[in-house]
mmCIF file of C-alpha atoms in Angstrom:
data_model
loop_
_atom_site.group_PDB
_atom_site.id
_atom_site.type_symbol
_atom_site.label_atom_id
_atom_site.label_comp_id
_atom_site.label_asym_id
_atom_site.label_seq_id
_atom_site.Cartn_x
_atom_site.Cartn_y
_atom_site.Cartn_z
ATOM 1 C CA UNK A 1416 97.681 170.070 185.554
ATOM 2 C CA UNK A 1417 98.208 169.050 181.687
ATOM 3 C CA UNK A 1418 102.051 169.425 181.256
ATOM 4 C CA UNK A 1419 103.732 171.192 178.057
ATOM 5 C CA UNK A 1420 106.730 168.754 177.670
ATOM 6 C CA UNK A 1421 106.591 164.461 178.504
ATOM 7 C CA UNK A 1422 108.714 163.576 180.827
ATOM 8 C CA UNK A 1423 110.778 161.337 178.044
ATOM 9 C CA UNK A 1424 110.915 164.502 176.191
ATOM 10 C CA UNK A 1425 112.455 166.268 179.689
ATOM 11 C CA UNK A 1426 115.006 163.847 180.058
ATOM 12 C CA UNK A 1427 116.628 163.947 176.423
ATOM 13 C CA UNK A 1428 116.665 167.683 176.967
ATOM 14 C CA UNK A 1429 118.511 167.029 179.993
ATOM 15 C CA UNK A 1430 120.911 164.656 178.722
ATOM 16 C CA UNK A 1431 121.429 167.338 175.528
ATOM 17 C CA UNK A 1432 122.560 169.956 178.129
ATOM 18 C CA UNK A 1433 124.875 168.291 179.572
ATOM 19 C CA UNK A 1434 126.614 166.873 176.884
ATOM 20 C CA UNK A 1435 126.757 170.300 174.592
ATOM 21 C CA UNK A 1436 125.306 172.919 177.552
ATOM 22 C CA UNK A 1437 122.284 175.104 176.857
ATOM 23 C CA UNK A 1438 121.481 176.661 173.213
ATOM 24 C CA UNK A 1439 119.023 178.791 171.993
ATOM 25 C CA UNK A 1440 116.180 175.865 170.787
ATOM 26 C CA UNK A 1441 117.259 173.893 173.808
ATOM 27 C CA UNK A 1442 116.762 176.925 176.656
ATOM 28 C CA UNK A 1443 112.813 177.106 174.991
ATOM 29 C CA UNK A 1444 112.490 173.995 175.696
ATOM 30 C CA UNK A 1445 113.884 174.296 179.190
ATOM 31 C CA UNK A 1446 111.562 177.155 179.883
ATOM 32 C CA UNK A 1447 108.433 174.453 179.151
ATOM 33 C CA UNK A 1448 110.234 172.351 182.112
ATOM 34 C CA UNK A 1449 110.136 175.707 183.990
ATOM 35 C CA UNK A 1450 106.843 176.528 183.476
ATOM 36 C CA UNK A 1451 105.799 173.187 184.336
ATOM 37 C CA UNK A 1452 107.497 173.152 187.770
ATOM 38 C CA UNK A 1453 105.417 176.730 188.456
ATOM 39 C CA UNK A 1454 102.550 174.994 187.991
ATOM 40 C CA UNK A 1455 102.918 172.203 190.095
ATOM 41 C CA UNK A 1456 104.842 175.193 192.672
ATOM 42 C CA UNK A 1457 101.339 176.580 192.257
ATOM 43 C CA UNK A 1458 99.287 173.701 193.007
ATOM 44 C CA UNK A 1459 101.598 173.054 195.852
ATOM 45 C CA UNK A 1460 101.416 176.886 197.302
ATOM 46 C CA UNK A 1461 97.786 177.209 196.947
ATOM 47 C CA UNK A 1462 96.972 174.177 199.638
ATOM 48 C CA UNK A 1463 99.675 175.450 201.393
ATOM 49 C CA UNK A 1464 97.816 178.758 201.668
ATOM 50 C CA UNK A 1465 94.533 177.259 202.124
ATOM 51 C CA UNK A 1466 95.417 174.458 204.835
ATOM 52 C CA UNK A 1467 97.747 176.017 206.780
ATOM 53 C CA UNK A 1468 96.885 179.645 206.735
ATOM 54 C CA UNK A 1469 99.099 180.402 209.693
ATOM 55 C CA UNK A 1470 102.830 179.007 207.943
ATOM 56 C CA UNK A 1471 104.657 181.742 205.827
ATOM 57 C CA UNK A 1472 106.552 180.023 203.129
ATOM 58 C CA UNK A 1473 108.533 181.267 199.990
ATOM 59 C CA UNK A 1474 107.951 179.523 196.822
ATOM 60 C CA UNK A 1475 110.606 179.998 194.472
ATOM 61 C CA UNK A 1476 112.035 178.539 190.676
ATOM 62 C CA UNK A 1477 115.646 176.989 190.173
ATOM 63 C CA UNK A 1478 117.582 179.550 188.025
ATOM 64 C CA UNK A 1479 118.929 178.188 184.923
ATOM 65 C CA UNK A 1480 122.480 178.516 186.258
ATOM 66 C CA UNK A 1481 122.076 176.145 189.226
ATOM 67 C CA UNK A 1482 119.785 173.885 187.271
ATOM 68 C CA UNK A 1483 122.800 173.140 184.384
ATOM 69 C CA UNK A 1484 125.169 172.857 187.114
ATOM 70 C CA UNK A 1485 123.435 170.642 188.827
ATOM 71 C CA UNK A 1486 122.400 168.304 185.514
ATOM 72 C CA UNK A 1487 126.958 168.621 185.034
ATOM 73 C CA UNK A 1488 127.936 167.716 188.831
ATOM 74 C CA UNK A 1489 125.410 164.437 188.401
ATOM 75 C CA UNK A 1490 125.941 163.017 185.903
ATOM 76 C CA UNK A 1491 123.156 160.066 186.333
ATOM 77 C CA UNK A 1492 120.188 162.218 187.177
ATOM 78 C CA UNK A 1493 117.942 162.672 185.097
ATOM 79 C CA UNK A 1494 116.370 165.816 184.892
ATOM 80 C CA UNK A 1495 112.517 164.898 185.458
ATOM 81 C CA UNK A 1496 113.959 163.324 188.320
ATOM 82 C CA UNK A 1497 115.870 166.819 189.657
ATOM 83 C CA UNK A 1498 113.670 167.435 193.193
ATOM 84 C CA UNK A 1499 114.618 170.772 193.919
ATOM 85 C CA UNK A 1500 113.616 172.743 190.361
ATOM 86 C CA UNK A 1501 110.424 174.162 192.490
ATOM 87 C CA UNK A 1502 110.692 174.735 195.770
ATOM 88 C CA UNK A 1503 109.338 176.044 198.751
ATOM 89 C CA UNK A 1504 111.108 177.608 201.962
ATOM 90 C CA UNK A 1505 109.503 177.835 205.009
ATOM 91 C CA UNK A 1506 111.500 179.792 208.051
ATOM 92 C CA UNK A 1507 110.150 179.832 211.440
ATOM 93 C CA UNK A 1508 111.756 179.998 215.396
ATOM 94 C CA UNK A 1509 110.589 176.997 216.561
ATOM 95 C CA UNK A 1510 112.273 173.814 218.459
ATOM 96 C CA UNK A 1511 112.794 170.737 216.302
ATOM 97 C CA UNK A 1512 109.746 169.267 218.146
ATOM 98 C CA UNK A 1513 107.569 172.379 216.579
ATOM 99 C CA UNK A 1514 109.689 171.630 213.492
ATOM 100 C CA UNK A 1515 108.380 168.137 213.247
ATOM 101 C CA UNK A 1516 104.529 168.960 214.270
ATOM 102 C CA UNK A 1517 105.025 171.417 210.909
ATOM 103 C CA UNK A 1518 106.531 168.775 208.886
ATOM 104 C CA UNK A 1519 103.952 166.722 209.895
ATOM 105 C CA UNK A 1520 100.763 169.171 209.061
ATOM 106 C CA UNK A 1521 102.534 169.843 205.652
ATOM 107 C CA UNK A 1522 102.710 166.197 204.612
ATOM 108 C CA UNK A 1523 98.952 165.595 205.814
ATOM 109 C CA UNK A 1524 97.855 168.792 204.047
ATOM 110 C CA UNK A 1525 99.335 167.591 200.556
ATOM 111 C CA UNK A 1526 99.072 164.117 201.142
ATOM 112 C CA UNK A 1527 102.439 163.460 200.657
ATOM 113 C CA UNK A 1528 103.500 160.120 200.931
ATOM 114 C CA UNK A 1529 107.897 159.725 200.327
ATOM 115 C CA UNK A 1530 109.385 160.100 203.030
ATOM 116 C CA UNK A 1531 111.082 163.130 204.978
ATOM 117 C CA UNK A 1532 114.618 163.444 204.224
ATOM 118 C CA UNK A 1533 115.786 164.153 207.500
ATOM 119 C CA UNK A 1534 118.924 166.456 207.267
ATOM 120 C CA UNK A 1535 118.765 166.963 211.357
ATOM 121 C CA UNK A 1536 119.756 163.528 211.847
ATOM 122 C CA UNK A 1537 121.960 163.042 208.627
ATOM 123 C CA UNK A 1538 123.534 166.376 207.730
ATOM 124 C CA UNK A 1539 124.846 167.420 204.576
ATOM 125 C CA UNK A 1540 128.444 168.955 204.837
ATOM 126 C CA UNK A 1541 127.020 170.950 208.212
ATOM 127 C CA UNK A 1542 123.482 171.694 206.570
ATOM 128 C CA UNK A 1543 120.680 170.698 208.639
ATOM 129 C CA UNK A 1544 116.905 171.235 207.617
ATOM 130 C CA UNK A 1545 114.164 168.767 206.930
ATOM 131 C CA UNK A 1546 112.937 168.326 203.493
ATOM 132 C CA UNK A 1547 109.287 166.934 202.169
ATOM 133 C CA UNK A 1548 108.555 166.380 198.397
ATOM 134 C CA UNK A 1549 105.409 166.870 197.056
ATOM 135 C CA UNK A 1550 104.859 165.441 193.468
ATOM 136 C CA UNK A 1551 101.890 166.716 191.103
ATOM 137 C CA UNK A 1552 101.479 164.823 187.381
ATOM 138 C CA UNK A 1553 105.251 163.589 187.921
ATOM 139 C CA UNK A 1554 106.669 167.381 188.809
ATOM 140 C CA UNK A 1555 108.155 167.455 192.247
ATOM 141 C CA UNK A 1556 108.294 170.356 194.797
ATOM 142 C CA UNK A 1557 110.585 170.528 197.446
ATOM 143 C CA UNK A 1558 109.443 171.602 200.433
ATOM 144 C CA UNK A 1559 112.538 172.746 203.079
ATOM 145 C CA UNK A 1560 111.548 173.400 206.501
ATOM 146 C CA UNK A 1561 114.315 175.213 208.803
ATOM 147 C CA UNK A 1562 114.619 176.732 211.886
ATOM 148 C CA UNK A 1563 115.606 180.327 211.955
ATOM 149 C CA UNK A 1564 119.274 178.708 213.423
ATOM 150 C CA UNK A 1565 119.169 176.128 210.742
ATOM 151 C CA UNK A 1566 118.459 178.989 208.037
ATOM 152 C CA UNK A 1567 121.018 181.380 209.282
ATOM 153 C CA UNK A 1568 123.706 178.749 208.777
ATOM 154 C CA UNK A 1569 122.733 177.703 205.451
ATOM 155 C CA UNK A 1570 122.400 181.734 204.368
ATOM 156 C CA UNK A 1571 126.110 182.156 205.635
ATOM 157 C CA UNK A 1572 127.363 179.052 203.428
ATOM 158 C CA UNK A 1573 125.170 180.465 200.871
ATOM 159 C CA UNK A 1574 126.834 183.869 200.971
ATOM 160 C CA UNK A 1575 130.367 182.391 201.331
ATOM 161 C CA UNK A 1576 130.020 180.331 198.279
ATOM 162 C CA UNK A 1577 129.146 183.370 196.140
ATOM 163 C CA UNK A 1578 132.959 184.686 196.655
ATOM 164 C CA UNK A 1579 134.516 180.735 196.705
ATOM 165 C CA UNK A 1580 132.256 178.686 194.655
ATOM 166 C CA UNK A 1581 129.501 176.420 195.322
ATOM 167 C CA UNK A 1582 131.647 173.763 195.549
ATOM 168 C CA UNK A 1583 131.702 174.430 199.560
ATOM 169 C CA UNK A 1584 128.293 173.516 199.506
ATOM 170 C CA UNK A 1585 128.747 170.007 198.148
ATOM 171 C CA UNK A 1586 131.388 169.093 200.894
ATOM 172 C CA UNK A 1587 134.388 170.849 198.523
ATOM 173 C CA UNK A 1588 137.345 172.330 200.815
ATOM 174 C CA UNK A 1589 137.119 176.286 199.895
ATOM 175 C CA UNK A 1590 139.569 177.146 196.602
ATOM 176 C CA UNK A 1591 142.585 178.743 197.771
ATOM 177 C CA UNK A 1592 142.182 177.714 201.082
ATOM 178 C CA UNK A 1593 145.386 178.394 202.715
ATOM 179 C CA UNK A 1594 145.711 181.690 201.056
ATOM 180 C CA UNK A 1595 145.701 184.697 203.835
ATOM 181 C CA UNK A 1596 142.523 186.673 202.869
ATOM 182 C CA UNK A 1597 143.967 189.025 205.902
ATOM 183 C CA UNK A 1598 147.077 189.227 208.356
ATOM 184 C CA UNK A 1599 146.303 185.601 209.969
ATOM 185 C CA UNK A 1600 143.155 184.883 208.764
ATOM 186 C CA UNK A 1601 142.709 182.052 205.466
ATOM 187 C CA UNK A 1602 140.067 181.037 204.249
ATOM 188 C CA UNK A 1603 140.060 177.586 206.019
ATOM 189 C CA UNK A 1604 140.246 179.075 209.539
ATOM 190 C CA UNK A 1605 136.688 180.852 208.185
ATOM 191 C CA UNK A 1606 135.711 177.375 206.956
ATOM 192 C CA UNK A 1607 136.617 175.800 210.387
ATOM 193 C CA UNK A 1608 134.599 178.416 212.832
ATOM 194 C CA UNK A 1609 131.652 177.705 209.988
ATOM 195 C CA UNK A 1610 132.016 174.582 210.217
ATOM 196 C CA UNK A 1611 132.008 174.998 214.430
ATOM 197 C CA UNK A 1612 128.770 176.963 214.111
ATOM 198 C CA UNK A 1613 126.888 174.097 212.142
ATOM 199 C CA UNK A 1614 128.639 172.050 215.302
ATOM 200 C CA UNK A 1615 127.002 174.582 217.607
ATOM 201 C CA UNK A 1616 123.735 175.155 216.119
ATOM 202 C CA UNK A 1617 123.173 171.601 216.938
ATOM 203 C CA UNK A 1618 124.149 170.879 220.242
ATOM 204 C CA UNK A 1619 121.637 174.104 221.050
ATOM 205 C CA UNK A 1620 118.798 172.885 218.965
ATOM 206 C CA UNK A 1621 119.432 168.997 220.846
ATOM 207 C CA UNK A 1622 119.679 170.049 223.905
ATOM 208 C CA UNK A 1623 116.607 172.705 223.692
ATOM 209 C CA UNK A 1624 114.769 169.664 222.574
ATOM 210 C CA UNK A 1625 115.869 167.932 226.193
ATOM 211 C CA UNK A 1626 114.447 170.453 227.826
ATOM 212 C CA UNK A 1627 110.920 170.248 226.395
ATOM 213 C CA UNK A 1628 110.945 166.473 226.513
ATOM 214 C CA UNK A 1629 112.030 166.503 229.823
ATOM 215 C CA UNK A 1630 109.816 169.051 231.074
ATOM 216 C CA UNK A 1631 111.619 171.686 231.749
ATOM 217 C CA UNK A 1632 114.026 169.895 233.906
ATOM 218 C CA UNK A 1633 116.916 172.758 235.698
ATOM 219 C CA UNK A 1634 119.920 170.689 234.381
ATOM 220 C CA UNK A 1635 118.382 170.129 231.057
ATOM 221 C CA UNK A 1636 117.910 173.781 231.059
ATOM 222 C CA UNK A 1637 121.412 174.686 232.281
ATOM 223 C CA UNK A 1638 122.894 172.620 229.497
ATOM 224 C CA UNK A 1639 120.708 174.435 226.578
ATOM 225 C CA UNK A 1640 121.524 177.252 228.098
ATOM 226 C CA UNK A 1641 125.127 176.919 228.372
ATOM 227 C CA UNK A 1642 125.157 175.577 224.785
ATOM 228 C CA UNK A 1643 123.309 179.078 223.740
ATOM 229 C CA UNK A 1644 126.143 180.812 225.406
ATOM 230 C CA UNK A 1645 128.682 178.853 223.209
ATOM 231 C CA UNK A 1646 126.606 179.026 220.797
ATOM 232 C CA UNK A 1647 126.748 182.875 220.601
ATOM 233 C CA UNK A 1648 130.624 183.092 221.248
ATOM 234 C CA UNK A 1649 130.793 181.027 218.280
ATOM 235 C CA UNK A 1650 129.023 183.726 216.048
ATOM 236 C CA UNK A 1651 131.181 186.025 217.377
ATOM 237 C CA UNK A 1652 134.086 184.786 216.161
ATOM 238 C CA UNK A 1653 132.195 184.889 213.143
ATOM 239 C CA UNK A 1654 131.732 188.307 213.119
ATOM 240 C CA UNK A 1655 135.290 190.013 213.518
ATOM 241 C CA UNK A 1656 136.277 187.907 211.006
ATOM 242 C CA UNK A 1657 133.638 188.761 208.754
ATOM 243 C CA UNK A 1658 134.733 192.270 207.974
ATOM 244 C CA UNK A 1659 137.993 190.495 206.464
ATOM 245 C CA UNK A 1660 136.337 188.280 203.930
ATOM 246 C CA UNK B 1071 101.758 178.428 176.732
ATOM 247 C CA UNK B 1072 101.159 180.514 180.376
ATOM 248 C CA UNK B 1073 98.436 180.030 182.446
ATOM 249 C CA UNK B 1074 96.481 182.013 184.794
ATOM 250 C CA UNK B 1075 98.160 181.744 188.540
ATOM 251 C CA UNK B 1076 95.909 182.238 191.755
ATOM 252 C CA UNK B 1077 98.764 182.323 194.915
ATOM 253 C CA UNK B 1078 96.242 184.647 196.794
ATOM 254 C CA UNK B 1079 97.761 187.500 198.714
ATOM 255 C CA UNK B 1080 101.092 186.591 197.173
ATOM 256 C CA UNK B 1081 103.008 189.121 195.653
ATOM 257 C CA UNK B 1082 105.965 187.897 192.938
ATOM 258 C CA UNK B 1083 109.460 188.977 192.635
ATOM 259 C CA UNK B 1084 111.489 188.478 190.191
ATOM 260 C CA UNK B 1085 115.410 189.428 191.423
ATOM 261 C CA UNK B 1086 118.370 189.753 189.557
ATOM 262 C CA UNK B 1087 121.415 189.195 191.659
ATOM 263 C CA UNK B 1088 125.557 188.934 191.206
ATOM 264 C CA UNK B 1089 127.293 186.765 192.717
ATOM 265 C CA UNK B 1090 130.199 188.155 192.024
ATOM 266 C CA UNK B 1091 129.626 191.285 193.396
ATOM 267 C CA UNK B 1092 127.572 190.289 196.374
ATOM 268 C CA UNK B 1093 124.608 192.554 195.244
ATOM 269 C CA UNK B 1094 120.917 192.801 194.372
ATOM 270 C CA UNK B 1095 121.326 194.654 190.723
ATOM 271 C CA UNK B 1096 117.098 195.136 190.490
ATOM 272 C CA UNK B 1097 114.194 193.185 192.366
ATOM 273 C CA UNK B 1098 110.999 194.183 189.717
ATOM 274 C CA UNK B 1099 107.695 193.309 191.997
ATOM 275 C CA UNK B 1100 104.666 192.104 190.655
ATOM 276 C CA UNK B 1101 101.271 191.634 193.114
ATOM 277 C CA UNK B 1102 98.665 188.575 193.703
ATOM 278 C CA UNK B 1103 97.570 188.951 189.610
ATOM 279 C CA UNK B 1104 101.560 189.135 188.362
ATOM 280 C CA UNK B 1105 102.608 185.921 188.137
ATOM 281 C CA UNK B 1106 102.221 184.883 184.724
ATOM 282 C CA UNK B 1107 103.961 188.395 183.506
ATOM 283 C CA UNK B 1108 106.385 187.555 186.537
ATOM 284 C CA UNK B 1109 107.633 184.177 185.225
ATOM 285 C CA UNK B 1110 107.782 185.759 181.235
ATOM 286 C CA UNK B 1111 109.763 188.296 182.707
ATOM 287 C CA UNK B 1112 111.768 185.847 184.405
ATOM 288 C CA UNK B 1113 112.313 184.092 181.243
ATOM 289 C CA UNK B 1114 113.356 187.171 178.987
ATOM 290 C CA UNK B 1115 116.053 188.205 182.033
ATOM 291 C CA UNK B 1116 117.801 184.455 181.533
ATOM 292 C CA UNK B 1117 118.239 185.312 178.072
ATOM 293 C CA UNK B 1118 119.456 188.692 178.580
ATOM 294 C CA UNK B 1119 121.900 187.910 181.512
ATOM 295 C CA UNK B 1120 123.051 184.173 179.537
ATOM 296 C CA UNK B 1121 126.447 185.550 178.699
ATOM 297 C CA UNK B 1122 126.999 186.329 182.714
ATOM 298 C CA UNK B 1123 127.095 183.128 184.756
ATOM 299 C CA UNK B 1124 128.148 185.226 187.740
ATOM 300 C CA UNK B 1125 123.961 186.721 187.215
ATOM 301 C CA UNK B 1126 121.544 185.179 189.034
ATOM 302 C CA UNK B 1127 117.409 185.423 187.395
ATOM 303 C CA UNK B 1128 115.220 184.382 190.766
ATOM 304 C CA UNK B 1129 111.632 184.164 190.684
ATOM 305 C CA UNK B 1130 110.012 184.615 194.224
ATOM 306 C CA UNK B 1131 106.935 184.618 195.781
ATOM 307 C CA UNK B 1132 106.376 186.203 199.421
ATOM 308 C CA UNK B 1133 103.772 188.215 200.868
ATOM 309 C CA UNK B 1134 105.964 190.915 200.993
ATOM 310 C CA UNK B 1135 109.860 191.650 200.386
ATOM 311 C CA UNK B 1136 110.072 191.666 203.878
ATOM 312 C CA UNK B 1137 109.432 188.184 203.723
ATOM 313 C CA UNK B 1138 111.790 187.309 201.038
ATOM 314 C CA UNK B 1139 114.452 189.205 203.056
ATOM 315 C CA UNK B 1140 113.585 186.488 205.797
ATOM 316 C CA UNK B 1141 113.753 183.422 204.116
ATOM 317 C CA UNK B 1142 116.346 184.409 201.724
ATOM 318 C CA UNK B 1143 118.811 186.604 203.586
ATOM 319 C CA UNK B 1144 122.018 185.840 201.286
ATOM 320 C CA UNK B 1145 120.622 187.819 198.577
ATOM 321 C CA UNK B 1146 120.245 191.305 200.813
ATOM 322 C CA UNK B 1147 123.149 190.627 203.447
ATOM 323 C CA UNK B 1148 126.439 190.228 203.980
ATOM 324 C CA UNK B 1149 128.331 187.335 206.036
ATOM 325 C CA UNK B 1150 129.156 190.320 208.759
ATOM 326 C CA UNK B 1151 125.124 191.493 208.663
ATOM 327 C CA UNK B 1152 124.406 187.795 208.311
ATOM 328 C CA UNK B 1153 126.507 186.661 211.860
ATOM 329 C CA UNK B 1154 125.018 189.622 213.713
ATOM 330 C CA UNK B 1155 122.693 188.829 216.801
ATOM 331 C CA UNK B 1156 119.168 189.920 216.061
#
């Protein structure tokens, strides 16, 4: 891959954005940064494809918007260094003992050598996934690997923070957040049973763990499966509030 | 300055979504061969929509939308669809 822009030239560009935000001879130069992160998304999806033919993934682009927002809310990165500009999604129902033996066939298949950021055992503000980076000619592709569980709570924050702000996704209380969005409802009590789910999501995924690793022991199995059931009461709290947001 | 793409089998999307109003405004589809007109298109959309933060330009690749409604729900569903079993 022969890139379009140096990576000295990247970072000036990124330091110009956030210091006077995004004009006309600045967003060209941006798309070169785009274009080089397809091609390295493109390197990165194609021995996806051929290595693991079984694995559906998503690859996808930043958009501009989230890109400039994130160069403003860190203000020391620089933006060669931004991980996330191409990425890849891959969604599947699995255990987190599956989702490690796919983490694991991902890293051999691109030879990736940083480690796995680990967001099971270190959550970010309730988000747990795990994350691989792939790097080709200095452009890095991240590479998120979630559970269908892990993936429906980070839609729902997703979805939530087009209404509040992406702020909630960065650890950020919701705006307003003792305003009544209906008769007894705010937004924080929505927060909280999010919040509870990410909480619940967890204990499930653990304890469905146990049960493998334990091989199929009956109280291993009662607990998962009295987790699921809280785990499910949980969403439905979720849902008849829903309708009110 | 584009190249030729090869993502076999992959078909490209290129969505325009508002925040704001919690709704996919157009998702333009582009198959296996697209993805250099995909990622212009892409480009000429983030000029267009600059003046309208609340407008999201995504560029996507999936084997089918079905897919992309998997693995990115938020864009097609709402917190109530979202939370339901199933």
């Amino acid at each position: 891959m022969n890139r379009r822009i140096t990576i000295a030239a990247t970072n000036s560009l990124g330091r110009r954005i956030r210091h006077r935000g995004l004009d006309e001879a600045d967003r060209a130069l941006l798309e070169l940064v785009l274009a080089d992160s397809f091609d390295a998304l493109t390197e990165v999806s194609d021995v996806i494809r051929r290595e693991l033919p079984d694995v559906t993934f998503t690859p996808r682009l930043k958009t501009v918007g989230t890109l400039v927002d994130k160069l403003m809310r860190e203000e020391g990165m620089a933006l060669s260094r931004m991980r996330d500009i191409a990425g890849v999604r891959v969604v599947d129902e699995m255990n987190r003992l599956e989702q490690d033996v796919l983490v694991g066939r991902l890293v051999e298949a691109l030879g990736i050598e940083r480690p796995r950021v680990d967001r099971r055992r270190d959550p970010r503000y309730g988000y747990r996934a795990v994350h691989v980076e792939a790097a080709v000619d200095g452009c890095f592709v991240e590479i998120q690997v979630r559970t269908r569980l892990q993936d429906l709570w980070a839609q729902i924050v997703e979805r939530l923070a087009d209404n509040w702000g992406r702020q909630i996704r960065y650890g950020g209380s919701p705006p307003d957040a003792e305003r009544e969005i209906a008769p007894d409802l705010t937004r924080a009590d929505v927060w909280t049973i999010v919040q509870d789910l990410s909480t619940a999501i967890d204990t499930v995924e653990s304890s469905e763990a146990e049960v493998v690793a334990k091989g199929e022991e009956e109280e291993a199995i009662l607990v998962a499966a009295t987790n699921r059931r809280e785990l499910a009461e949980t969403l439905r709290r979720l849902e008849r509030v829903a309708p009110r947001l | 300055m584009l190249r030729a793409y090869s993502w076999n089998e992959m078909n490209y999307y290129v969505l325009i979504y508002d925040q704001g109003a919690g709704r996919v405004l157009d998702v333009e589809s582009y198959g296996p061969e697209g993805a250099l007109a995909a990622l212009a298109r892409r480009f000429e959309l983030d000029r267009e929509y600059a003046g309208r933060p609340s407008v999201e330009v995504v560029l996507l690749s999936a084997e089918s939308e079905g897919a992309l409604h998997q693995t990115h729900a938020r864009y097609f569903k709402s917190v109530d669809e979202l939370a339901q079993p199933g």
